[in-house]
Amino acid sequence: MEPIVLAYLGIALMVALSGVGSAYGVTICGNAAVGALKKNPTASGQYIGLSALPSSQGLYGFVGYFLLSAYLKTPMDWGVAAAIFGAALGLGLVAFFSAIRQAQVCANGIVAIGGGHNVFGTTMVLAVFPELYAILGLLVLILISGLIPA
C-alpha cells in the first residue's frame, strides 16, 4: 500500500463523519421542530434557526478537505500520510459527535419554545459549547497542516 492511500482514507473519513454527524443532528432538530410546530406555530423561525446549527460541523469537514487536498498532489512518505490521516480522523470524529450533541441541546430548546418558554437566546448560547470542540478540531487540523512539508 502506498502512503497516499492512508492520507486519502483519513480525508474520506473526515468528510464522511462530519457530514453524517451534521445530517443526523439536523434531523434530530427537525423532528423536534415538527412536534413543536403543533403547539406553537408562530415560533417557526426560531425552530429553523436552531435546527440549522448542527450543519456547521459538516462544513468544517469540507474546509478540512480543501486544506489537505494540496498535499495529495505530491508524493509523500508515511510520516506525512500519518499526519494527514490523524488530523483528518480527529476532526471527523469531533465534528460527528459535536453535531449530534449540539442537536440534542437545540432540540431541547425547540421543545421548550414550543411549550411557550422564552429560551431561544439561552439555547443559542448553550449550543455554542459543543460547537467549540468542532472548531478546535478544525484548528488542530489547520495547525498540523502548517507543519506538514509541502
Short mmCIF file of C-alpha atoms in Angstrom, two decimals:
data_model
loop_
_atom_site.label_atom_id
_atom_site.label_comp_id
_atom_site.label_asym_id
_atom_site.label_seq_id
_atom_site.Cartn_x
_atom_site.Cartn_y
_atom_site.Cartn_z
CA MET A 1 0.00 0.00 0.00
CA GLU A 2 1.23 3.46 -0.88
CA PRO A 3 1.32 6.15 1.85
CA ILE A 4 -1.09 8.38 -0.09
CA VAL A 5 -3.84 5.77 0.37
CA LEU A 6 -3.68 6.36 4.13
CA ALA A 7 -3.99 10.11 3.56
CA TYR A 8 -6.99 9.64 1.26
CA LEU A 9 -8.62 7.34 3.79
CA GLY A 10 -8.25 9.95 6.53
CA ILE A 11 -9.71 12.69 4.37
CA ALA A 12 -12.60 10.48 3.28
CA LEU A 13 -13.39 9.63 6.90
CA MET A 14 -13.20 13.30 7.88
CA VAL A 15 -15.67 14.41 5.23
CA ALA A 16 -17.98 11.43 5.81
CA LEU A 17 -18.05 11.63 9.62
CA SER A 18 -18.56 15.38 9.74
CA GLY A 19 -21.27 15.20 7.08
CA VAL A 20 -23.10 12.28 8.68
CA GLY A 21 -22.96 13.97 12.10
CA SER A 22 -24.45 17.14 10.65
CA ALA A 23 -27.15 15.28 8.75
CA TYR A 24 -28.07 13.31 11.85
CA GLY A 25 -28.01 16.45 14.01
CA VAL A 26 -30.19 18.46 11.67
CA THR A 27 -32.66 15.57 11.61
CA ILE A 28 -32.83 15.49 15.42
CA CYS A 29 -33.69 19.20 15.42
CA GLY A 30 -36.09 18.90 12.52
CA ASN A 31 -38.04 16.19 14.31
CA ALA A 32 -38.29 18.37 17.42
CA ALA A 33 -39.36 21.34 15.29
CA VAL A 34 -42.17 19.41 13.64
CA GLY A 35 -43.52 18.44 17.05
CA ALA A 36 -43.14 21.97 18.42
CA LEU A 37 -44.96 23.47 15.42
CA LYS A 38 -48.10 21.67 16.55
CA LYS A 39 -48.06 23.56 19.86
CA ASN A 40 -46.62 26.91 18.81
CA PRO A 41 -46.55 27.53 15.04
CA THR A 42 -45.66 31.22 15.47
CA ALA A 43 -42.08 30.36 16.51
CA SER A 44 -41.17 28.55 13.28
CA GLY A 45 -38.31 30.97 12.56
CA GLN A 46 -36.70 30.14 15.89
CA TYR A 47 -37.11 26.43 15.20
CA ILE A 48 -35.44 26.77 11.82
CA GLY A 49 -32.57 28.80 13.26
CA LEU A 50 -31.86 26.24 15.95
CA SER A 51 -32.29 23.34 13.52
CA ALA A 52 -29.62 24.74 11.21
CA LEU A 53 -26.87 24.96 13.83
CA PRO A 54 -25.61 21.34 13.63
CA SER A 55 -25.00 21.74 9.90
CA SER A 56 -21.84 23.76 10.53
CA GLN A 57 -19.79 20.70 11.52
CA GLY A 58 -20.24 19.26 8.04
CA LEU A 59 -18.80 22.50 6.68
CA TYR A 60 -15.71 22.08 8.88
CA GLY A 61 -15.05 18.72 7.25
CA PHE A 62 -15.42 20.35 3.84
CA VAL A 63 -12.96 23.11 4.80
CA GLY A 64 -10.58 20.44 6.08
CA TYR A 65 -10.70 18.73 2.69
CA PHE A 66 -9.59 21.91 0.93
CA LEU A 67 -6.79 22.46 3.43
CA LEU A 68 -5.42 18.94 2.99
CA SER A 69 -6.11 18.36 -0.70
CA ALA A 70 -2.98 20.30 -1.75
CA TYR A 71 -0.83 17.61 -0.14
CA LEU A 72 -2.42 14.88 -2.24
CA LYS A 73 -0.84 16.15 -5.45
CA THR A 74 2.73 15.35 -4.41
CA PRO A 75 4.43 12.10 -3.44
CA MET A 76 4.50 11.64 0.32
CA ASP A 77 6.19 9.49 2.89
CA TRP A 78 4.49 7.55 5.67
CA GLY A 79 5.02 10.33 8.22
CA VAL A 80 3.13 12.89 6.14
CA ALA A 81 0.40 10.36 5.35
CA ALA A 82 0.03 9.53 9.04
CA ALA A 83 -0.16 13.23 9.96
CA ILE A 84 -2.90 13.82 7.38
CA PHE A 85 -4.76 10.69 8.45
CA GLY A 86 -4.59 11.56 12.15
CA ALA A 87 -5.60 15.20 11.78
CA ALA A 88 -8.44 14.34 9.41
CA LEU A 89 -9.78 11.49 11.53
CA GLY A 90 -9.57 13.69 14.63
CA LEU A 91 -11.65 16.43 13.02
CA GLY A 92 -14.11 13.92 11.59
CA LEU A 93 -14.77 12.26 14.94
CA VAL A 94 -15.02 15.51 16.90
CA ALA A 95 -17.34 17.05 14.30
CA PHE A 96 -19.52 13.92 14.25
CA PHE A 97 -20.12 13.86 18.00
CA SER A 98 -20.25 17.65 18.31
CA ALA A 99 -23.05 17.90 15.75
CA ILE A 100 -25.13 15.25 17.49
CA ARG A 101 -24.66 16.69 20.96
CA GLN A 102 -25.34 20.21 19.72
CA ALA A 103 -28.53 18.94 18.10
CA GLN A 104 -29.67 17.49 21.40
CA VAL A 105 -29.25 20.88 23.07
CA CYS A 106 -31.08 22.62 20.22
CA ALA A 107 -33.88 20.04 20.18
CA ASN A 108 -34.48 20.57 23.89
CA GLY A 109 -34.64 24.32 23.25
CA ILE A 110 -37.10 23.80 20.41
CA VAL A 111 -39.34 21.68 22.64
CA ALA A 112 -39.20 24.34 25.37
CA ILE A 113 -40.03 27.14 22.91
CA GLY A 114 -42.91 25.05 21.62
CA GLY A 115 -44.15 24.83 25.19
CA GLY A 116 -44.24 28.60 25.46
CA HIS A 117 -40.94 29.26 27.21
CA ASN A 118 -38.70 32.13 26.09
CA VAL A 119 -35.40 30.21 25.82
CA PHE A 120 -34.22 30.94 22.28
CA GLY A 121 -31.25 33.11 23.29
CA THR A 122 -30.18 30.80 26.08
CA THR A 123 -30.42 27.78 23.78
CA MET A 124 -28.24 29.54 21.19
CA VAL A 125 -25.59 30.24 23.84
CA LEU A 126 -25.69 26.69 25.17
CA ALA A 127 -25.48 25.28 21.64
CA VAL A 128 -22.18 27.09 21.12
CA PHE A 129 -20.40 24.92 23.67
CA PRO A 130 -20.41 21.64 21.68
CA GLU A 131 -19.59 23.68 18.56
CA LEU A 132 -16.40 24.97 20.16
CA TYR A 133 -14.92 21.47 20.12
CA ALA A 134 -15.54 21.10 16.40
CA ILE A 135 -13.85 24.48 15.90
CA LEU A 136 -10.91 23.26 17.99
CA GLY A 137 -10.73 20.12 15.83
CA LEU A 138 -10.55 22.29 12.72
CA LEU A 139 -7.93 24.50 14.37
CA VAL A 140 -5.77 21.47 15.16
CA LEU A 141 -6.08 20.35 11.54
CA ILE A 142 -5.03 23.83 10.37
CA LEU A 143 -2.05 23.84 12.73
CA ILE A 144 -0.95 20.35 11.71
CA SER A 145 -1.32 21.14 8.02
CA GLY A 146 1.04 24.06 8.56
CA LEU A 147 3.67 21.66 9.90
CA ILE A 148 3.44 19.19 7.02
CA PRO A 149 6.22 19.72 4.48
CA ALA A 150 4.89 20.60 1.02
#
